[in-house]
Amino acid sequence: MAARYRVLQYLSAFLICLFSIASVAAQVRAIKGNKLLIELDGSQFQRGDIVKIKDSSGHVRALAKITKVAGRFAEGFFKGRPMKGYLVELFPHDQFERWRAAVRRRHAMKKHSGNYASHTSTPIGTTSYGGMIGLNSSSAAVTLVNSSNRKVSLSGSGFSAMGFMDHQLLSWFSFRGEAGLDEFNTSGPTDATSCNGTCTAKITYLSADMLGRFTKKSLWGGAGVDLLFPITKSSTALSSSSISTVTAYVLAAGYDFHFQGKGNPYIPIELQYQMFPSSSTVTANEIEFRIGYGKTF
């Protein structure tokens, strides 16, 4: 009997505590615009306090700042989605400051992540245009048919000027087309009489590149072809009739440096390795560095 009596005492005390807690729980009594009326029911709020507004399951649905306390009621402005009958609880100042700092950090990280994404990637279906200038290093090995098949090595550098178009086909794949002027400017010493001491091959091509690019953020690598149409040519190493339209194979890699601005502007940086078709008398290749500016118009 004594044990049963103690159990009843504990149960009664527990129910009294629950009732006491419930009886002092402030509640939302009215909402108008961005203002609400809180019935205090024994809770102690002061002007300037921040309070949490919770639903029946304990989830915070809004925050409010107390602007007026009069008798059993308090008024305040809220942010969120409170409803009549929701419980109101004081948000201690130190906890509120920690919560606000965490929210600011999340917003800053989200903003940074959004900016990074927008400046390092291009939306699918976007077409951009621009121009590039370049510097190349060319080399060739030529067999001089008219000089007892003597071989001569040629090397040199030249410039290029290109217009380009980028089209984003997929998030990871894009197409780049380039067209413009590209110099193939090489020379090399020899004792062959046909070259008068120095063999040369100087050709200005009208170039049209077509590249498929596999992209990861702003980095890319790809391959394609380069159609080369000679528009000026001067050579002692090659016969004029042998200098004709050629198709070179291209391996390329680069980085598109995006930055803020209208039209998603960016600076394309590109490195190409071009392999010219070989013949029984000539092999040639070219390495070219290009840089430029592009945007969506």
C-alpha atoms as a printed R data frame, in Angstrom:
    type eleno elety resid chain resno      x      y        z
1   ATOM     1    CA   MET     A     1  0.000  0.000    0.000
2   ATOM     2    CA   ALA     A     2  2.805  2.384    0.859
3   ATOM     3    CA   ALA     A     3  4.490  1.737   -2.491
4   ATOM     4    CA   ARG     A     4  1.198  2.313   -4.331
5   ATOM     5    CA   TYR     A     5  0.703  5.542   -2.408
6   ATOM     6    CA   ARG     A     6  4.180  6.814   -3.409
7   ATOM     7    CA   VAL     A     7  3.482  6.032   -7.083
8   ATOM     8    CA   LEU     A     8  0.247  8.029   -6.908
9   ATOM     9    CA   GLN     A     9  2.135 10.916   -5.315
10  ATOM    10    CA   TYR     A    10  4.765 10.938   -8.069
11  ATOM    11    CA   LEU     A    11  2.108 10.745  -10.771
12  ATOM    12    CA   SER     A    12  0.165 13.611   -9.245
13  ATOM    13    CA   ALA     A    13  3.298 15.741   -9.006
14  ATOM    14    CA   PHE     A    14  4.135 14.989  -12.642
15  ATOM    15    CA   LEU     A    15  0.654 15.962  -13.839
16  ATOM    16    CA   ILE     A    16  0.786 19.150  -11.766
17  ATOM    17    CA   CYS     A    17  4.123 20.067  -13.406
18  ATOM    18    CA   LEU     A    18  2.731 19.435  -16.866
19  ATOM    19    CA   PHE     A    19 -0.303 21.557  -16.100
20  ATOM    20    CA   SER     A    20  1.886 24.314  -14.716
21  ATOM    21    CA   ILE     A    21  4.067 24.339  -17.826
22  ATOM    22    CA   ALA     A    22  1.064 24.355  -20.124
23  ATOM    23    CA   SER     A    23 -0.579 27.094  -18.118
24  ATOM    24    CA   VAL     A    24  2.347 29.491  -18.604
25  ATOM    25    CA   ALA     A    25  2.826 28.798  -22.303
26  ATOM    26    CA   ALA     A    26  2.234 31.972  -24.316
27  ATOM    27    CA   GLN     A    27  0.146 31.572  -27.472
28  ATOM    28    CA   VAL     A    28 -0.626 33.480  -30.626
29  ATOM    29    CA   ARG     A    29 -4.126 34.920  -30.299
30  ATOM    30    CA   ALA     A    30 -4.452 37.122  -33.374
31  ATOM    31    CA   ILE     A    31 -2.570 37.888  -36.617
32  ATOM    32    CA   LYS     A    32 -2.978 40.951  -38.800
33  ATOM    33    CA   GLY     A    33 -0.590 41.703  -41.631
34  ATOM    34    CA   ASN     A    34  2.925 41.241  -40.284
35  ATOM    35    CA   LYS     A    35  1.823 41.859  -36.697
36  ATOM    36    CA   LEU     A    36  0.592 39.407  -34.105
37  ATOM    37    CA   LEU     A    37 -0.990 39.483  -30.661
38  ATOM    38    CA   ILE     A    38  0.396 37.111  -28.028
39  ATOM    39    CA   GLU     A    39 -1.441 36.036  -24.858
40  ATOM    40    CA   LEU     A    40  1.256 35.724  -22.214
41  ATOM    41    CA   ASP     A    41 -0.429 33.289  -19.803
42  ATOM    42    CA   GLY     A    42  2.260 33.943  -17.181
43  ATOM    43    CA   SER     A    43  5.214 34.170  -19.579
44  ATOM    44    CA   GLN     A    44  7.570 37.082  -19.025
45  ATOM    45    CA   PHE     A    45  8.408 38.998  -22.203
46  ATOM    46    CA   GLN     A    46  9.888 42.468  -22.560
47  ATOM    47    CA   ARG     A    47  9.977 44.982  -25.356
48  ATOM    48    CA   GLY     A    48 12.810 44.075  -27.745
49  ATOM    49    CA   ASP     A    49 12.767 40.339  -26.980
50  ATOM    50    CA   ILE     A    50 12.982 37.873  -29.843
51  ATOM    51    CA   VAL     A    51 10.575 34.944  -29.576
52  ATOM    52    CA   LYS     A    52 10.150 31.646  -31.406
53  ATOM    53    CA   ILE     A    53  6.713 30.606  -32.612
54  ATOM    54    CA   LYS     A    54  6.220 26.833  -32.705
55  ATOM    55    CA   ASP     A    55  3.525 24.560  -34.065
56  ATOM    56    CA   SER     A    56  2.014 21.642  -32.139
57  ATOM    57    CA   SER     A    57  4.873 19.343  -33.135
58  ATOM    58    CA   GLY     A    58  7.494 21.757  -31.806
59  ATOM    59    CA   HIS     A    59  8.794 23.024  -35.152
60  ATOM    60    CA   VAL     A    60  9.667 26.726  -35.313
61  ATOM    61    CA   ARG     A    61  7.411 28.365  -37.883
62  ATOM    62    CA   ALA     A    62  8.233 32.033  -37.302
63  ATOM    63    CA   LEU     A    63 10.234 34.531  -35.297
64  ATOM    64    CA   ALA     A    64  8.868 37.729  -33.813
65  ATOM    65    CA   LYS     A    65 10.224 40.823  -32.112
66  ATOM    66    CA   ILE     A    66  8.198 42.110  -29.164
67  ATOM    67    CA   THR     A    67  7.297 45.779  -29.603
68  ATOM    68    CA   LYS     A    68  4.776 46.246  -26.789
69  ATOM    69    CA   VAL     A    69  3.784 44.508  -23.553
70  ATOM    70    CA   ALA     A    70  0.527 45.465  -21.788
71  ATOM    71    CA   GLY     A    71 -1.056 43.345  -19.097
72  ATOM    72    CA   ARG     A    72 -1.682 39.816  -20.298
73  ATOM    73    CA   PHE     A    73 -0.821 40.556  -23.897
74  ATOM    74    CA   ALA     A    74  2.184 41.429  -26.038
75  ATOM    75    CA   GLU     A    75  2.446 42.680  -29.606
76  ATOM    76    CA   GLY     A    76  5.209 42.178  -32.140
77  ATOM    77    CA   PHE     A    77  6.293 41.996  -35.770
78  ATOM    78    CA   PHE     A    78  6.982 38.555  -37.208
79  ATOM    79    CA   LYS     A    79  8.731 36.815  -40.068
80  ATOM    80    CA   GLY     A    80  7.589 33.388  -41.103
81  ATOM    81    CA   ARG     A    81  4.250 31.608  -41.066
82  ATOM    82    CA   PRO     A    82  2.633 31.735  -37.633
83  ATOM    83    CA   MET     A    83 -0.928 30.614  -36.996
84  ATOM    84    CA   LYS     A    84 -3.419 31.299  -34.228
85  ATOM    85    CA   GLY     A    85 -2.856 28.906  -31.344
86  ATOM    86    CA   TYR     A    86  0.872 28.380  -31.974
87  ATOM    87    CA   LEU     A    87  3.024 28.429  -28.835
88  ATOM    88    CA   VAL     A    88  5.425 31.298  -28.214
89  ATOM    89    CA   GLU     A    89  8.788 30.841  -26.524
90  ATOM    90    CA   LEU     A    90 11.564 33.264  -25.661
91  ATOM    91    CA   PHE     A    91 14.628 33.073  -27.916
92  ATOM    92    CA   PRO     A    92 17.544 33.914  -25.565
93  ATOM    93    CA   HIS     A    93 19.769 36.667  -26.929
94  ATOM    94    CA   ASP     A    94 22.975 34.598  -27.049
95  ATOM    95    CA   GLN     A    95 21.233 31.722  -28.829
96  ATOM    96    CA   PHE     A    96 19.619 34.113  -31.286
97  ATOM    97    CA   GLU     A    97 22.991 35.700  -32.150
98  ATOM    98    CA   ARG     A    98 24.567 32.287  -32.763
99  ATOM    99    CA   TRP     A    99 21.629 31.266  -34.941
100 ATOM   100    CA   ARG     A   100 21.792 34.513  -36.945
101 ATOM   101    CA   ALA     A   101 25.568 34.111  -37.498
102 ATOM   102    CA   ALA     A   102 25.010 30.548  -38.766
103 ATOM   103    CA   VAL     A   103 22.289 31.756  -41.158
104 ATOM   104    CA   ARG     A   104 24.593 34.466  -42.509
105 ATOM   105    CA   ARG     A   105 27.347 31.920  -43.108
106 ATOM   106    CA   ARG     A   106 24.954 29.636  -44.989
107 ATOM   107    CA   HIS     A   107 23.730 32.518  -47.136
108 ATOM   108    CA   ALA     A   108 27.297 33.617  -47.865
109 ATOM   109    CA   MET     A   109 28.299 30.088  -48.871
110 ATOM   110    CA   LYS     A   110 25.204 29.741  -51.056
111 ATOM   111    CA   LYS     A   111 25.881 33.088  -52.733
112 ATOM   112    CA   HIS     A   112 29.522 32.200  -53.299
113 ATOM   113    CA   SER     A   113 28.571 28.807  -54.686
114 ATOM   114    CA   GLY     A   114 26.008 30.406  -56.996
115 ATOM   115    CA   ASN     A   115 28.500 32.989  -58.250
116 ATOM   116    CA   TYR     A   116 31.131 30.319  -58.775
117 ATOM   117    CA   ALA     A   117 28.756 28.194  -60.781
118 ATOM   118    CA   SER     A   118 27.636 31.100  -62.915
119 ATOM   119    CA   HIS     A   119 31.202 32.208  -63.640
120 ATOM   120    CA   THR     A   120 32.722 28.818  -64.339
121 ATOM   121    CA   SER     A   121 30.088 27.220  -66.470
122 ATOM   122    CA   THR     A   122 27.931 28.086  -69.450
123 ATOM   123    CA   PRO     A   123 24.215 27.206  -69.661
124 ATOM   124    CA   ILE     A   124 23.313 24.448  -72.116
125 ATOM   125    CA   GLY     A   125 22.354 25.828  -75.530
126 ATOM   126    CA   THR     A   126 24.282 29.085  -75.074
127 ATOM   127    CA   THR     A   127 26.315 30.377  -78.024
128 ATOM   128    CA   SER     A   128 29.167 32.809  -77.414
129 ATOM   129    CA   TYR     A   129 31.361 34.735  -79.840
130 ATOM   130    CA   GLY     A   130 34.748 36.403  -79.620
131 ATOM   131    CA   GLY     A   131 38.237 36.756  -80.986
132 ATOM   132    CA   MET     A   132 41.697 35.371  -80.236
133 ATOM   133    CA   ILE     A   133 45.294 36.093  -81.140
134 ATOM   134    CA   GLY     A   134 47.999 33.465  -81.081
135 ATOM   135    CA   LEU     A   135 51.671 32.661  -81.338
136 ATOM   136    CA   ASN     A   136 52.839 29.380  -82.844
137 ATOM   137    CA   SER     A   137 56.014 27.349  -83.072
138 ATOM   138    CA   SER     A   138 56.252 25.335  -86.294
139 ATOM   139    CA   SER     A   139 58.651 22.649  -87.458
140 ATOM   140    CA   ALA     A   140 59.037 20.589  -90.589
141 ATOM   141    CA   ALA     A   141 61.363 17.971  -92.104
142 ATOM   142    CA   VAL     A   142 61.704 18.281  -95.879
143 ATOM   143    CA   THR     A   143 63.433 16.030  -98.382
144 ATOM   144    CA   LEU     A   144 64.813 18.160 -101.231
145 ATOM   145    CA   VAL     A   145 64.062 16.078 -104.308
146 ATOM   146    CA   ASN     A   146 66.134 18.311 -106.633
147 ATOM   147    CA   SER     A   147 69.194 18.104 -104.373
148 ATOM   148    CA   SER     A   148 69.889 14.362 -104.288
149 ATOM   149    CA   ASN     A   149 67.160 13.784 -101.694
150 ATOM   150    CA   ARG     A   150 68.959 15.872  -99.120
151 ATOM   151    CA   LYS     A   151 66.991 16.391  -95.896
152 ATOM   152    CA   VAL     A   152 66.628 19.734  -94.152
153 ATOM   153    CA   SER     A   153 64.995 20.630  -90.833
154 ATOM   154    CA   LEU     A   154 62.896 23.799  -90.687
155 ATOM   155    CA   SER     A   155 61.552 25.646  -87.690
156 ATOM   156    CA   GLY     A   156 60.146 29.043  -86.834
157 ATOM   157    CA   SER     A   157 57.296 31.000  -85.308
158 ATOM   158    CA   GLY     A   158 54.282 32.881  -86.587
159 ATOM   159    CA   PHE     A   159 51.130 34.651  -85.523
160 ATOM   160    CA   SER     A   160 47.420 34.000  -85.852
161 ATOM   161    CA   ALA     A   161 44.250 36.050  -85.537
162 ATOM   162    CA   MET     A   162 40.955 34.202  -85.153
163 ATOM   163    CA   GLY     A   163 37.308 34.777  -84.599
164 ATOM   164    CA   PHE     A   164 35.560 32.003  -82.710
165 ATOM   165    CA   MET     A   165 32.180 30.652  -81.703
166 ATOM   166    CA   ASP     A   166 31.466 28.444  -78.673
167 ATOM   167    CA   HIS     A   167 28.254 26.446  -78.398
168 ATOM   168    CA   GLN     A   168 27.426 24.505  -75.208
169 ATOM   169    CA   LEU     A   169 25.766 21.264  -76.305
170 ATOM   170    CA   LEU     A   170 25.762 19.471  -72.928
171 ATOM   171    CA   SER     A   171 26.946 20.352  -69.438
172 ATOM   172    CA   TRP     A   172 30.176 18.453  -70.174
173 ATOM   173    CA   PHE     A   173 30.540 18.882  -73.943
174 ATOM   174    CA   SER     A   174 30.766 21.918  -76.188
175 ATOM   175    CA   PHE     A   175 31.740 22.831  -79.747
176 ATOM   176    CA   ARG     A   176 34.252 25.504  -80.711
177 ATOM   177    CA   GLY     A   177 34.642 26.812  -84.240
178 ATOM   178    CA   GLU     A   178 37.481 29.163  -85.197
179 ATOM   179    CA   ALA     A   179 38.252 30.972  -88.433
180 ATOM   180    CA   GLY     A   180 40.982 33.425  -89.380
181 ATOM   181    CA   LEU     A   181 44.583 33.793  -90.496
182 ATOM   182    CA   ASP     A   182 47.390 31.488  -89.381
183 ATOM   183    CA   GLU     A   183 51.059 31.813  -90.361
184 ATOM   184    CA   PHE     A   184 53.328 28.851  -91.034
185 ATOM   185    CA   ASN     A   185 56.724 30.509  -91.032
186 ATOM   186    CA   THR     A   186 59.810 28.228  -90.997
187 ATOM   187    CA   SER     A   187 63.393 28.226  -92.188
188 ATOM   188    CA   GLY     A   188 66.565 26.158  -91.792
189 ATOM   189    CA   PRO     A   189 70.201 26.238  -92.912
190 ATOM   190    CA   THR     A   190 71.446 23.916  -95.652
191 ATOM   191    CA   ASP     A   191 74.221 23.667  -98.182
192 ATOM   192    CA   ALA     A   192 71.820 22.693 -100.942
193 ATOM   193    CA   THR     A   193 72.222 24.992 -103.904
194 ATOM   194    CA   SER     A   194 68.475 25.201 -104.471
195 ATOM   195    CA   CYS     A   195 68.041 27.047 -101.173
196 ATOM   196    CA   ASN     A   196 71.046 29.402 -101.371
197 ATOM   197    CA   GLY     A   197 72.167 28.485  -97.868
198 ATOM   198    CA   THR     A   198 68.743 28.720  -96.150
199 ATOM   199    CA   CYS     A   199 65.594 26.805  -96.984
200 ATOM   200    CA   THR     A   200 62.298 28.521  -96.209
201 ATOM   201    CA   ALA     A   201 58.603 27.722  -96.145
202 ATOM   202    CA   LYS     A   202 56.449 30.768  -95.430
203 ATOM   203    CA   ILE     A   203 52.739 30.294  -95.885
204 ATOM   204    CA   THR     A   204 49.756 32.311  -94.696
205 ATOM   205    CA   TYR     A   205 46.708 30.100  -94.369
206 ATOM   206    CA   LEU     A   206 43.035 30.894  -94.114
207 ATOM   207    CA   SER     A   207 42.258 28.562  -91.225
208 ATOM   208    CA   ALA     A   208 38.974 27.020  -90.103
209 ATOM   209    CA   ASP     A   209 39.163 24.938  -86.911
210 ATOM   210    CA   MET     A   210 36.427 22.651  -85.646
211 ATOM   211    CA   LEU     A   211 36.888 21.302  -82.111
212 ATOM   212    CA   GLY     A   212 34.833 19.067  -79.853
213 ATOM   213    CA   ARG     A   213 35.550 20.020  -76.230
214 ATOM   214    CA   PHE     A   214 35.048 17.916  -73.119
215 ATOM   215    CA   THR     A   215 34.604 20.358  -70.249
216 ATOM   216    CA   LYS     A   216 34.879 20.176  -66.476
217 ATOM   217    CA   LYS     A   217 34.002 23.520  -64.952
218 ATOM   218    CA   SER     A   218 36.305 25.917  -66.821
219 ATOM   219    CA   LEU     A   219 38.902 23.346  -67.878
220 ATOM   220    CA   TRP     A   220 38.562 21.504  -71.157
221 ATOM   221    CA   GLY     A   221 40.321 19.137  -73.504
222 ATOM   222    CA   GLY     A   222 39.348 18.156  -77.007
223 ATOM   223    CA   ALA     A   223 40.199 17.250  -80.564
224 ATOM   224    CA   GLY     A   224 39.198 18.220  -84.056
225 ATOM   225    CA   VAL     A   225 40.389 19.199  -87.504
226 ATOM   226    CA   ASP     A   226 41.819 22.347  -89.058
227 ATOM   227    CA   LEU     A   227 41.116 23.139  -92.717
228 ATOM   228    CA   LEU     A   228 43.972 25.241  -94.121
229 ATOM   229    CA   PHE     A   229 43.636 27.193  -97.369
230 ATOM   230    CA   PRO     A   230 46.916 28.863  -98.519
231 ATOM   231    CA   ILE     A   231 46.383 32.511  -99.512
232 ATOM   232    CA   THR     A   232 50.051 33.582  -99.705
233 ATOM   233    CA   LYS     A   233 53.059 31.307 -100.090
234 ATOM   234    CA   SER     A   234 56.778 31.709 -100.487
235 ATOM   235    CA   SER     A   235 59.105 28.720 -100.268
236 ATOM   236    CA   THR     A   236 62.517 27.508 -101.424
237 ATOM   237    CA   ALA     A   237 62.107 24.173  -99.642
238 ATOM   238    CA   LEU     A   238 58.809 23.245 -101.285
239 ATOM   239    CA   SER     A   239 57.580 23.561 -104.823
240 ATOM   240    CA   SER     A   240 54.725 26.033 -105.212
241 ATOM   241    CA   SER     A   241 52.481 23.357 -106.731
242 ATOM   242    CA   SER     A   242 52.831 21.157 -103.640
243 ATOM   243    CA   ILE     A   243 51.457 23.867 -101.336
244 ATOM   244    CA   SER     A   244 47.722 23.314 -101.469
245 ATOM   245    CA   THR     A   245 44.713 22.968  -99.191
246 ATOM   246    CA   VAL     A   246 45.390 20.580  -96.310
247 ATOM   247    CA   THR     A   247 43.507 19.160  -93.350
248 ATOM   248    CA   ALA     A   248 45.457 19.041  -90.082
249 ATOM   249    CA   TYR     A   249 44.454 17.016  -87.053
250 ATOM   250    CA   VAL     A   250 44.245 18.955  -83.792
251 ATOM   251    CA   LEU     A   251 44.628 18.090  -80.124
252 ATOM   252    CA   ALA     A   252 43.774 20.967  -77.804
253 ATOM   253    CA   ALA     A   253 43.312 21.924  -74.174
254 ATOM   254    CA   GLY     A   254 42.493 25.145  -72.416
255 ATOM   255    CA   TYR     A   255 40.804 27.140  -69.709
256 ATOM   256    CA   ASP     A   256 37.918 29.601  -70.031
257 ATOM   257    CA   PHE     A   257 38.247 32.246  -67.325
258 ATOM   258    CA   HIS     A   258 34.721 33.557  -66.681
259 ATOM   259    CA   PHE     A   259 34.019 36.735  -64.756
260 ATOM   260    CA   GLN     A   260 31.034 38.890  -63.840
261 ATOM   261    CA   GLY     A   261 29.374 41.037  -66.458
262 ATOM   262    CA   LYS     A   262 26.572 41.229  -68.959
263 ATOM   263    CA   GLY     A   263 26.690 38.405  -71.473
264 ATOM   264    CA   ASN     A   264 28.771 36.075  -69.261
265 ATOM   265    CA   PRO     A   265 32.136 37.394  -70.575
266 ATOM   266    CA   TYR     A   266 35.227 35.229  -70.412
267 ATOM   267    CA   ILE     A   267 38.861 35.000  -71.464
268 ATOM   268    CA   PRO     A   268 39.594 31.810  -73.451
269 ATOM   269    CA   ILE     A   269 43.095 30.382  -73.126
270 ATOM   270    CA   GLU     A   270 43.952 27.626  -75.580
271 ATOM   271    CA   LEU     A   271 46.910 25.402  -76.470
272 ATOM   272    CA   GLN     A   272 46.814 23.473  -79.742
273 ATOM   273    CA   TYR     A   273 48.985 20.778  -81.274
274 ATOM   274    CA   GLN     A   274 48.439 20.450  -85.033
275 ATOM   275    CA   MET     A   275 49.658 17.469  -87.051
276 ATOM   276    CA   PHE     A   276 49.885 18.148  -90.776
277 ATOM   277    CA   PRO     A   277 49.386 15.241  -93.171
278 ATOM   278    CA   SER     A   278 52.712 13.604  -93.996
279 ATOM   279    CA   SER     A   279 54.007 12.726  -97.443
280 ATOM   280    CA   SER     A   280 57.100 10.943  -98.713
281 ATOM   281    CA   THR     A   281 58.981 14.265  -98.717
282 ATOM   282    CA   VAL     A   282 57.415 16.405  -95.965
283 ATOM   283    CA   THR     A   283 56.382 16.017  -92.321
284 ATOM   284    CA   ALA     A   284 55.245 19.037  -90.301
285 ATOM   285    CA   ASN     A   285 53.595 20.011  -87.020
286 ATOM   286    CA   GLU     A   286 52.750 23.129  -85.088
287 ATOM   287    CA   ILE     A   287 52.182 24.092  -81.447
288 ATOM   288    CA   GLU     A   288 50.121 27.216  -80.901
289 ATOM   289    CA   PHE     A   289 49.087 29.273  -77.880
290 ATOM   290    CA   ARG     A   290 46.004 31.485  -78.167
291 ATOM   291    CA   ILE     A   291 44.242 33.921  -75.855
292 ATOM   292    CA   GLY     A   292 41.241 36.146  -76.442
293 ATOM   293    CA   TYR     A   293 37.908 37.478  -75.245
294 ATOM   294    CA   GLY     A   294 34.366 36.226  -75.724
295 ATOM   295    CA   LYS     A   295 30.792 36.744  -74.522
296 ATOM   296    CA   THR     A   296 27.170 36.034  -75.330
297 ATOM   297    CA   PHE     A   297 25.659 38.822  -77.431
